[in-house]
Amino acid sequence: IEKRMAADVPPSAPESTANLTKLAEEEEEVIVDPWTVKGLVDPQKLIAMFGSTAIDEALIARFERITGKPAHMWLKRGVFFSHRDLTQLLDMYEQGKKFFLYTGRGPSSDALHFGHLIPFMFTKWLQDVFDVPLVIQMTDDEKFLWKDLTLDQCYGYTLENAKDIIAVGFDVNKTFIFSNLDYVGTLYPNIVRIEKCVTCNQVRGIFGFGDSDNIGKFSFPAIQAAPSFCNSFPHLFGTRVDIPCLIPCAIDQDPYFRMTRDVAPRLGYIKPALIHSIFFPALQGAKTKMSASSATSAIFVTDTDAEIKNKINKYAFSGGQATTELHRLHGANLEVDIPYQYLKFFLEDDVKLKDIGDRYSKGELLTGEVKAVLIQELQRRVKRHQVARAAVTPEVIKAFMTPRKISL
């Protein structure tokens, strides 16, 4: 099974030979890459763009059978919709072979929004049901290279963002959070191994870098790739190279790991498996994702009840009709309605969600009524997060970020 994971694409035909992240859809260009999401793309279009595999009902049922737990609502609702090599990873797990989880955060602001939290909330569920170790990379170096920020600012954001990540509820005995600025020396042997396998032309093709980009951008993909391999963490896994990795992430991060998967067999490593999420849309509509640089596009975990209410009522794009009369006649377009789309992420009651969707699409519910349900749900979640974050002391952060032995 390990050989299948490592050898399904030969070095002469890398997964990452072309930039597949642009698509012309009718009259509108769609762009999906690690820095930009523009245009309305449905999950099937994303799967076609990235060449990944859909998560189907059979795979969801297998999750439930293996873990003995109900599938996460985001699996059942298609929020996590696509994967690479997840079937092979589950084969290994059923044979008694553990894996580790790897995800990350690029700290560019002092607070997270809900779009940032989606991968972490799902990763916590994965850690709980599979009882496996987790490494979380804080790419403060990346934000320094891409943003107009100082190193001190980026590192400060790492520590602040770590509080929000820890507040999600990860197990400190099985979780290692690290800043690249602190830990890159330990990663460096694998970083240079990866760098030697990837040419500048390949990096240009995958990520679109040009002659005017700083050289740090060209080298960064190897830094994000390195934690995919277990021997990048000698204090966790020693010198072993046989522990598989599962990476939960939004699909816009996939280009980094297509490159990683191409390199892995050349280094004698196991290709990382991935499970992809759709994007958490901005309040203004599903054609872009939430952005930390736009306060009105996002619900932040630091927002007050009043701020949440104001943002949803004022900025959340409605799929309802222009007048009450037309809305009662034609109903709402749920595919573009942001209040309903947000409820798909956060309303846990499947029966209530279906009832809202049915009645809203028939015009029996007005947009204001659906927004009211969403506001209450978001306020509840933000309050709970703020309480958990307040309990994260410097000592707790140090416990998560100190290199130490973690058992499989």
Coordinates of N, CA, C and O in Angstrom, one line a residue, residues 242-400:
D242 N 8.3 6.2 7.7 CA 7.2 5.3 7.3 C 5.9 5.7 8.0 O 4.9 4.9 7.9
I243 N 5.8 6.9 8.5 CA 4.5 7.3 9.2 C 3.8 8.2 8.2 O 4.3 9.3 7.8
P244 N 2.6 7.8 7.7 CA 1.9 8.6 6.7 C 1.4 9.9 7.3 O 1.2 10.0 8.5
C245 N 1.0 10.8 6.4 CA 0.6 12.2 6.8 C -0.8 12.5 6.1 O -0.9 12.2 4.9
L246 N -1.7 13.0 6.9 CA -3.0 13.5 6.3 C -3.1 15.0 6.5 O -2.9 15.5 7.7
I247 N -3.3 15.7 5.4 CA -3.4 17.2 5.5 C -4.8 17.7 5.2 O -5.2 17.6 4.1
P248 N -5.5 18.2 6.2 CA -6.8 18.9 6.0 C -6.5 20.3 5.6 O -5.8 21.0 6.3
C249 N -7.1 20.8 4.5 CA -6.8 22.2 4.1 C -7.9 22.6 3.1 O -8.6 21.8 2.5
A250 N -8.0 23.9 2.9 CA -8.8 24.4 1.8 C -8.1 24.1 0.5 O -6.9 24.0 0.4
I251 N -8.9 23.8 -0.6 CA -8.3 23.3 -1.8 C -7.4 24.3 -2.5 O -6.6 23.9 -3.3
D252 N -7.4 25.6 -2.1 CA -6.5 26.5 -2.7 C -5.1 26.3 -2.3 O -4.1 26.8 -3.0
Q253 N -4.9 25.5 -1.2 CA -3.5 25.2 -0.8 C -3.0 23.9 -1.5 O -1.8 23.6 -1.4
D254 N -3.8 23.3 -2.4 CA -3.4 22.1 -3.0 C -2.1 22.2 -3.9 O -1.3 21.2 -3.9
P255 N -1.9 23.3 -4.6 CA -0.6 23.3 -5.4 C 0.6 23.0 -4.6 O 1.6 22.4 -5.1
Y256 N 0.7 23.5 -3.4 CA 1.9 23.2 -2.6 C 2.1 21.7 -2.4 O 3.2 21.2 -2.5
F257 N 1.0 21.0 -2.3 CA 1.1 19.6 -2.0 C 1.1 18.7 -3.2 O 1.5 17.5 -3.1
R258 N 0.6 19.2 -4.3 CA 0.9 18.5 -5.6 C 2.4 18.4 -5.8 O 3.0 17.4 -6.2
M259 N 3.1 19.6 -5.6 CA 4.5 19.6 -5.7 C 5.2 18.6 -4.7 O 6.1 17.8 -5.0
T260 N 4.7 18.6 -3.4 CA 5.2 17.7 -2.4 C 5.0 16.3 -2.8 O 6.0 15.4 -2.6
R261 N 3.9 15.9 -3.3 CA 3.6 14.5 -3.7 C 4.5 14.1 -4.9 O 4.8 12.9 -5.0
D262 N 4.8 15.0 -5.7 CA 5.7 14.7 -6.8 C 7.1 14.4 -6.3 O 7.8 13.5 -6.8
V263 N 7.6 15.1 -5.3 CA 8.9 15.0 -4.8 C 9.0 13.7 -3.9 O 10.1 13.1 -3.9
A264 N 8.0 13.4 -3.2 CA 8.1 12.3 -2.1 C 8.7 11.0 -2.6 O 9.7 10.6 -1.9
P265 N 8.3 10.4 -3.7 CA 8.9 9.1 -4.1 C 10.4 9.3 -4.4 O 11.1 8.3 -4.3
R266 N 10.8 10.4 -4.9 CA 12.2 10.6 -5.3 C 13.1 10.7 -4.0 O 14.3 10.4 -4.1
L267 N 12.4 11.0 -2.9 CA 13.2 11.0 -1.6 C 13.0 9.8 -0.8 O 13.5 9.6 0.3
G268 N 12.2 8.8 -1.3 CA 11.9 7.6 -0.6 C 10.9 7.8 0.5 O 10.8 7.0 1.5
Y269 N 10.0 8.8 0.4 CA 9.0 9.1 1.4 C 7.6 8.8 0.9 O 7.4 8.6 -0.3
I270 N 6.7 8.7 1.9 CA 5.3 8.4 1.5 C 4.6 9.7 1.1 O 4.8 10.8 1.8
K271 N 3.9 9.7 0.0 CA 3.1 10.9 -0.4 C 2.1 11.3 0.7 O 1.4 10.4 1.2
P272 N 2.0 12.5 1.0 CA 1.0 12.9 2.0 C -0.4 12.8 1.3 O -0.6 13.0 0.1
A273 N -1.4 12.3 2.1 CA -2.8 12.3 1.7 C -3.4 13.7 2.1 O -3.0 14.3 3.0
L274 N -4.4 14.1 1.3 CA -5.1 15.4 1.6 C -6.6 15.2 1.6 O -7.1 14.3 0.9
I275 N -7.2 16.1 2.4 CA -8.7 16.2 2.4 C -9.0 17.6 2.3 O -8.5 18.4 3.1
H276 N -9.7 18.0 1.2 CA -9.9 19.4 0.9 C -11.3 19.9 1.3 O -12.3 19.2 1.1
S277 N -11.3 21.2 1.7 CA -12.6 21.9 2.0 C -12.9 22.9 0.9 O -12.0 23.4 0.2
I278 N -14.2 23.2 0.7 CA -14.6 24.4 -0.1 C -14.2 25.6 0.7 O -13.7 25.6 1.8
F279 N -14.4 26.8 0.1 CA -14.0 28.0 0.7 C -15.2 28.5 1.5 O -16.4 28.4 1.2
F280 N -14.9 29.2 2.7 CA -15.9 29.9 3.4 C -16.1 31.2 2.8 O -15.2 32.0 2.8
P281 N -17.2 31.5 2.2 CA -17.4 32.7 1.4 C -17.4 34.0 2.2 O -17.8 34.0 3.3
A282 N -17.0 35.1 1.5 CA -17.1 36.4 2.1 C -18.6 36.8 2.3 O -19.5 36.2 1.6
L283 N -18.9 37.7 3.2 CA -20.3 38.1 3.4 C -20.9 38.7 2.1 O -22.1 38.5 1.9
Q284 N -20.1 39.3 1.3 CA -20.6 39.9 0.1 C -21.0 38.9 -1.0 O -21.6 39.3 -2.0
G285 N -20.6 37.6 -0.9 CA -21.0 36.7 -1.9 C -20.1 35.5 -2.0 O -18.9 35.6 -1.6
A286 N -20.5 34.5 -2.7 CA -19.7 33.3 -2.8 C -18.6 33.3 -3.9 O -18.0 32.3 -4.1
K287 N -18.4 34.4 -4.5 CA -17.4 34.5 -5.6 C -16.0 34.8 -5.0 O -15.0 34.9 -5.8
T288 N -15.9 35.0 -3.7 CA -14.6 35.2 -3.1 C -14.7 34.6 -1.7 O -15.7 34.4 -1.1
K289 N -13.5 34.4 -1.1 CA -13.5 33.9 0.3 C -13.2 35.0 1.3 O -12.8 36.1 0.9
M290 N -13.5 34.8 2.6 CA -13.3 35.8 3.6 C -11.8 36.2 3.6 O -10.9 35.4 3.4
S291 N -11.6 37.5 4.0 CA -10.3 38.0 4.0 C -10.0 38.7 5.3 O -10.9 39.5 5.8
A292 N -8.9 38.5 5.9 CA -8.5 39.1 7.2 C -8.3 40.6 6.9 O -8.3 41.4 7.9
S293 N -8.0 41.0 5.7 CA -7.7 42.4 5.4 C -8.9 43.2 5.2 O -8.8 44.4 5.0
S294 N -10.1 42.6 5.1 CA -11.4 43.3 4.9 C -12.3 43.0 6.1 O -12.9 41.9 6.1
A295 N -12.5 43.9 7.0 CA -13.2 43.6 8.2 C -14.7 43.4 7.9 O -15.4 42.6 8.6
T296 N -15.2 44.0 6.8 CA -16.6 43.8 6.5 C -16.9 42.6 5.6 O -18.0 42.3 5.4
S297 N -15.8 41.8 5.3 CA -16.1 40.6 4.5 C -16.2 39.4 5.4 O -16.5 38.3 4.9
A298 N -15.9 39.6 6.7 CA -15.7 38.4 7.6 C -16.3 38.6 8.9 O -16.5 39.7 9.4
I299 N -16.6 37.5 9.6 CA -17.0 37.4 11.0 C -15.7 37.0 11.8 O -15.3 35.9 11.6
F300 N -15.2 37.9 12.6 CA -14.0 37.5 13.4 C -14.4 37.0 14.7 O -15.4 37.3 15.3
V301 N -13.4 36.2 15.3 CA -13.7 35.6 16.6 C -13.6 36.6 17.7 O -13.9 36.3 18.9
T302 N -13.2 37.8 17.4 CA -13.1 38.9 18.4 C -14.4 39.8 18.3 O -14.5 40.8 19.1
D303 N -15.3 39.6 17.3 CA -16.4 40.4 17.1 C -17.4 40.4 18.3 O -17.6 39.3 19.0
T304 N -18.0 41.5 18.6 CA -19.1 41.5 19.6 C -20.4 41.1 19.1 O -20.6 41.0 17.8
D305 N -21.4 40.9 19.9 CA -22.7 40.5 19.5 C -23.2 41.6 18.5 O -23.9 41.2 17.5
A306 N -23.0 42.8 18.9 CA -23.6 43.9 18.0 C -22.9 43.9 16.7 O -23.5 44.2 15.6
E307 N -21.6 43.7 16.7 CA -20.8 43.7 15.4 C -21.3 42.5 14.5 O -21.4 42.7 13.3
I308 N -21.5 41.4 15.1 CA -22.0 40.2 14.3 C -23.4 40.6 13.7 O -23.6 40.3 12.5
K309 N -24.2 41.1 14.5 CA -25.6 41.4 14.0 C -25.5 42.4 12.9 O -26.2 42.3 11.9
N310 N -24.7 43.5 13.1 CA -24.6 44.5 12.1 C -24.0 44.0 10.8 O -24.5 44.3 9.7
K311 N -23.0 43.1 10.9 CA -22.4 42.6 9.6 C -23.3 41.7 8.9 O -23.4 41.8 7.6
I312 N -24.0 40.8 9.6 CA -24.9 39.9 8.9 C -26.1 40.7 8.3 O -26.4 40.5 7.1
N313 N -26.7 41.6 9.0 CA -27.8 42.4 8.5 C -27.4 43.3 7.4 O -28.2 43.5 6.4
K314 N -26.2 43.9 7.4 CA -25.8 44.9 6.5 C -25.1 44.4 5.3 O -25.3 44.9 4.1
Y315 N -24.3 43.3 5.5 CA -23.4 42.9 4.4 C -23.6 41.5 3.8 O -23.2 41.2 2.7
A316 N -24.4 40.7 4.5 CA -24.5 39.3 4.1 C -25.4 39.3 2.8 O -26.6 39.6 2.9
F317 N -24.9 38.8 1.7 CA -25.6 38.8 0.4 C -26.8 37.9 0.5 O -26.7 36.8 0.9
S318 N -27.9 38.4 0.0 CA -29.2 37.7 0.0 C -29.5 37.1 -1.3 O -29.3 37.7 -2.4
G319 N -30.0 35.8 -1.3 CA -30.5 35.2 -2.5 C -32.0 35.4 -2.6 O -32.6 34.8 -3.5
G320 N -32.6 36.2 -1.7 CA -34.0 36.5 -1.8 C -34.4 37.4 -2.9 O -33.5 38.0 -3.6
Q321 N -35.6 37.6 -3.1 CA -36.1 38.5 -4.2 C -36.1 39.9 -3.7 O -36.0 40.3 -2.6
A322 N -36.3 40.8 -4.7 CA -36.2 42.3 -4.5 C -37.4 42.8 -3.6 O -37.2 43.8 -2.9
T323 N -38.5 42.2 -3.7 CA -39.7 42.6 -2.9 C -40.3 41.4 -2.2 O -40.1 40.3 -2.6
T324 N -41.0 41.7 -1.1 CA -41.6 40.6 -0.3 C -42.6 39.9 -1.2 O -42.7 38.6 -1.2
E325 N -43.3 40.6 -2.1 CA -44.3 39.9 -3.0 C -43.6 38.9 -3.9 O -44.1 37.8 -4.1
L326 N -42.5 39.4 -4.5 CA -41.8 38.5 -5.4 C -41.2 37.3 -4.7 O -41.1 36.2 -5.2
H327 N -40.7 37.6 -3.5 CA -40.1 36.6 -2.7 C -41.1 35.5 -2.3 O -40.8 34.3 -2.4
R328 N -42.3 35.9 -1.9 CA -43.3 34.9 -1.6 C -43.7 34.1 -2.8 O -44.0 32.9 -2.7
L329 N -43.5 34.7 -4.0 CA -43.9 34.0 -5.2 C -42.8 33.0 -5.7 O -43.0 31.9 -6.0
H330 N -41.5 33.5 -5.6 CA -40.4 32.7 -6.2 C -39.5 32.1 -5.2 O -38.7 31.2 -5.6
G331 N -39.4 32.6 -4.0 CA -38.5 32.1 -3.0 C -37.1 32.5 -3.2 O -36.7 33.3 -4.1
A332 N -36.2 32.0 -2.4 CA -34.8 32.4 -2.4 C -33.9 31.4 -3.2 O -34.3 30.3 -3.3
N333 N -32.9 32.0 -3.8 CA -31.9 31.1 -4.4 C -30.8 30.7 -3.4 O -30.0 31.5 -3.0
L334 N -30.9 29.5 -2.9 CA -30.1 29.1 -1.8 C -28.6 29.0 -2.2 O -27.7 29.1 -1.3
E335 N -28.3 28.8 -3.4 CA -27.0 28.6 -3.9 C -26.1 29.9 -3.7 O -24.9 29.8 -3.5
V336 N -26.8 31.0 -3.8 CA -26.0 32.3 -3.7 C -26.3 33.0 -2.4 O -25.7 34.0 -2.1
D337 N -27.2 32.5 -1.6 CA -27.7 33.2 -0.3 C -26.7 32.9 0.8 O -26.5 31.8 1.2
I338 N -26.0 33.9 1.2 CA -24.9 33.8 2.2 C -25.4 33.4 3.6 O -24.9 32.5 4.2
P339 N -26.5 33.9 4.1 CA -27.0 33.5 5.4 C -27.3 32.0 5.4 O -26.9 31.3 6.3
Y340 N -27.9 31.4 4.3 CA -28.2 30.0 4.3 C -26.9 29.2 4.1 O -26.7 28.2 4.8
Q341 N -26.0 29.7 3.3 CA -24.7 29.0 3.1 C -23.9 28.9 4.5 O -23.3 27.9 4.8
Y342 N -24.0 30.0 5.2 CA -23.3 30.0 6.5 C -24.0 29.0 7.5 O -23.3 28.3 8.3
L343 N -25.3 28.9 7.4 CA -26.0 27.9 8.3 C -25.6 26.5 7.9 O -25.5 25.6 8.8
K344 N -25.2 26.2 6.7 CA -24.8 24.9 6.3 C -23.5 24.6 7.0 O -23.2 23.4 7.2
F345 N -22.7 25.6 7.3 CA -21.4 25.4 8.0 C -21.6 25.2 9.5 O -20.9 24.4 10.1
F346 N -22.6 25.9 10.1 CA -22.6 26.0 11.5 C -23.9 25.5 12.2 O -23.8 25.2 13.4
L347 N -25.0 25.3 11.5 CA -26.2 24.8 12.2 C -26.1 23.3 12.2 O -26.2 22.6 11.2
E348 N -26.0 22.7 13.4 CA -25.7 21.3 13.5 C -27.0 20.4 13.3 O -26.9 19.3 13.0
D349 N -28.1 21.0 13.5 CA -29.4 20.2 13.4 C -29.8 20.1 12.0 O -30.2 21.0 11.3
D350 N -29.6 18.9 11.4 CA -29.9 18.6 10.0 C -31.3 18.8 9.7 O -31.7 19.3 8.6
V351 N -32.2 18.4 10.6 CA -33.7 18.6 10.3 C -34.0 20.1 10.3 O -34.8 20.5 9.4
K352 N -33.5 20.8 11.2 CA -33.8 22.3 11.2 C -33.2 23.0 9.9 O -33.9 23.8 9.3
L353 N -32.0 22.6 9.5 CA -31.4 23.2 8.3 C -32.2 22.9 7.1 O -32.5 23.7 6.3
K354 N -32.7 21.6 7.0 CA -33.5 21.3 5.8 C -34.8 22.0 5.8 O -35.3 22.5 4.8
D355 N -35.4 22.2 7.0 CA -36.7 22.9 7.1 C -36.5 24.4 6.7 O -37.3 24.9 5.9
I356 N -35.4 25.0 7.1 CA -35.1 26.4 6.8 C -34.9 26.5 5.3 O -35.5 27.3 4.6
G357 N -34.1 25.5 4.7 CA -33.9 25.6 3.3 C -35.2 25.4 2.5 O -35.4 26.1 1.5
D358 N -36.0 24.4 2.8 CA -37.2 24.2 2.1 C -38.2 25.4 2.1 O -38.7 25.8 1.1
R359 N -38.4 25.9 3.3 CA -39.3 27.0 3.5 C -38.8 28.3 2.9 O -39.5 29.1 2.3
Y360 N -37.5 28.6 3.0 CA -36.8 29.8 2.4 C -36.9 29.7 0.9 O -37.2 30.7 0.2
S361 N -36.6 28.6 0.3 CA -36.6 28.5 -1.1 C -38.0 28.6 -1.7 O -38.2 28.9 -2.9
K362 N -39.0 28.3 -0.9 CA -40.4 28.4 -1.3 C -41.0 29.8 -1.0 O -42.2 30.1 -1.4
G363 N -40.3 30.6 -0.4 CA -40.8 32.0 0.0 C -41.5 32.1 1.3 O -42.1 33.1 1.6
E364 N -41.6 30.9 2.0 CA -42.3 31.0 3.3 C -41.5 31.7 4.4 O -42.1 32.2 5.3
L365 N -40.2 31.7 4.3 CA -39.3 32.5 5.2 C -38.7 33.6 4.4 O -38.4 33.5 3.3
L366 N -38.6 34.8 5.1 CA -38.0 35.9 4.5 C -36.5 36.0 4.9 O -36.1 35.3 5.9
T367 N -35.7 36.7 4.2 CA -34.3 36.8 4.4 C -34.0 37.2 5.9 O -33.1 36.7 6.5
G368 N -34.7 38.2 6.4 CA -34.5 38.7 7.7 C -34.7 37.6 8.8 O -34.0 37.6 9.8
E369 N -35.6 36.7 8.5 CA -35.8 35.6 9.5 C -34.7 34.6 9.5 O -34.3 34.1 10.5
V370 N -34.1 34.3 8.3 CA -33.0 33.4 8.2 C -31.8 34.1 8.8 O -31.0 33.4 9.5
K371 N -31.6 35.4 8.5 CA -30.5 36.1 9.1 C -30.5 36.1 10.6 O -29.5 35.9 11.3
A372 N -31.7 36.1 11.2 CA -31.9 36.1 12.7 C -31.4 34.8 13.2 O -30.7 34.8 14.3
V373 N -31.7 33.7 12.6 CA -31.2 32.4 13.0 C -29.7 32.3 13.0 O -29.0 31.9 13.9
L374 N -29.1 32.8 11.9 CA -27.7 32.8 11.7 C -27.0 33.7 12.8 O -26.0 33.3 13.4
I375 N -27.5 34.9 13.0 CA -26.9 35.8 14.0 C -26.8 35.1 15.3 O -25.8 35.1 16.0
Q376 N -27.9 34.5 15.7 CA -27.9 33.8 17.0 C -26.9 32.7 17.1 O -26.2 32.5 18.1
E377 N -26.8 31.9 16.0 CA -25.8 30.8 16.0 C -24.4 31.3 16.0 O -23.5 30.8 16.8
L378 N -24.1 32.4 15.3 CA -22.7 32.9 15.3 C -22.4 33.5 16.6 O -21.2 33.4 17.1
Q379 N -23.3 34.3 17.2 CA -23.1 34.9 18.5 C -22.7 33.8 19.5 O -21.8 34.0 20.4
R380 N -23.5 32.7 19.5 CA -23.2 31.6 20.4 C -21.8 31.0 20.3 O -21.1 30.8 21.3
R381 N -21.4 30.8 19.0 CA -20.1 30.2 18.7 C -19.0 31.1 19.1 O -18.0 30.7 19.6
V382 N -19.1 32.4 18.8 CA -18.1 33.4 19.1 C -17.9 33.5 20.6 O -16.8 33.6 21.1
K383 N -19.0 33.6 21.3 CA -18.9 33.7 22.8 C -18.1 32.5 23.4 O -17.3 32.6 24.2
R384 N -18.5 31.3 22.9 CA -17.8 30.1 23.4 C -16.3 30.1 23.1 O -15.5 29.8 23.9
H385 N -16.0 30.6 21.9 CA -14.6 30.7 21.5 C -13.9 31.7 22.3 O -12.7 31.4 22.8
Q386 N -14.5 32.8 22.6 CA -13.8 33.9 23.4 C -13.5 33.4 24.8 O -12.5 33.7 25.4
V387 N -14.4 32.6 25.4 CA -14.2 32.1 26.7 C -13.0 31.1 26.7 O -12.2 31.2 27.6
A388 N -13.0 30.3 25.7 CA -11.9 29.3 25.6 C -10.6 30.0 25.4 O -9.5 29.6 25.9
R389 N -10.6 31.1 24.5 CA -9.3 31.8 24.2 C -8.8 32.5 25.5 O -7.6 32.6 25.7
A390 N -9.7 33.0 26.3 CA -9.3 33.8 27.5 C -8.6 32.8 28.5 O -7.8 33.3 29.3
A391 N -8.8 31.5 28.4 CA -8.1 30.6 29.3 C -6.8 30.2 28.8 O -6.1 29.4 29.5
V392 N -6.4 30.6 27.6 CA -5.1 30.3 27.0 C -4.0 31.2 27.5 O -3.9 32.4 27.1
T393 N -3.2 30.8 28.5 CA -2.2 31.6 29.1 C -0.9 31.4 28.4 O -0.7 30.5 27.6
P394 N 0.1 32.3 28.7 CA 1.5 32.1 28.1 C 2.0 30.7 28.4 O 2.7 30.1 27.5
E395 N 1.7 30.2 29.5 CA 2.2 28.8 29.9 C 1.6 27.8 29.0 O 2.2 26.8 28.6
V396 N 0.3 27.9 28.7 CA -0.4 27.0 27.8 C 0.2 27.0 26.4 O 0.5 26.0 25.8
I397 N 0.5 28.2 25.9 CA 1.1 28.4 24.6 C 2.4 27.7 24.6 O 2.8 27.0 23.6
K398 N 3.2 27.9 25.6 CA 4.6 27.3 25.7 C 4.5 25.8 25.7 O 5.3 25.1 25.0
A399 N 3.5 25.2 26.3 CA 3.3 23.8 26.4 C 3.0 23.2 25.0 O 3.6 22.2 24.6
F400 N 2.2 23.9 24.2 CA 1.9 23.5 22.8 C 3.1 23.7 21.9 O 3.3 22.9 21.0

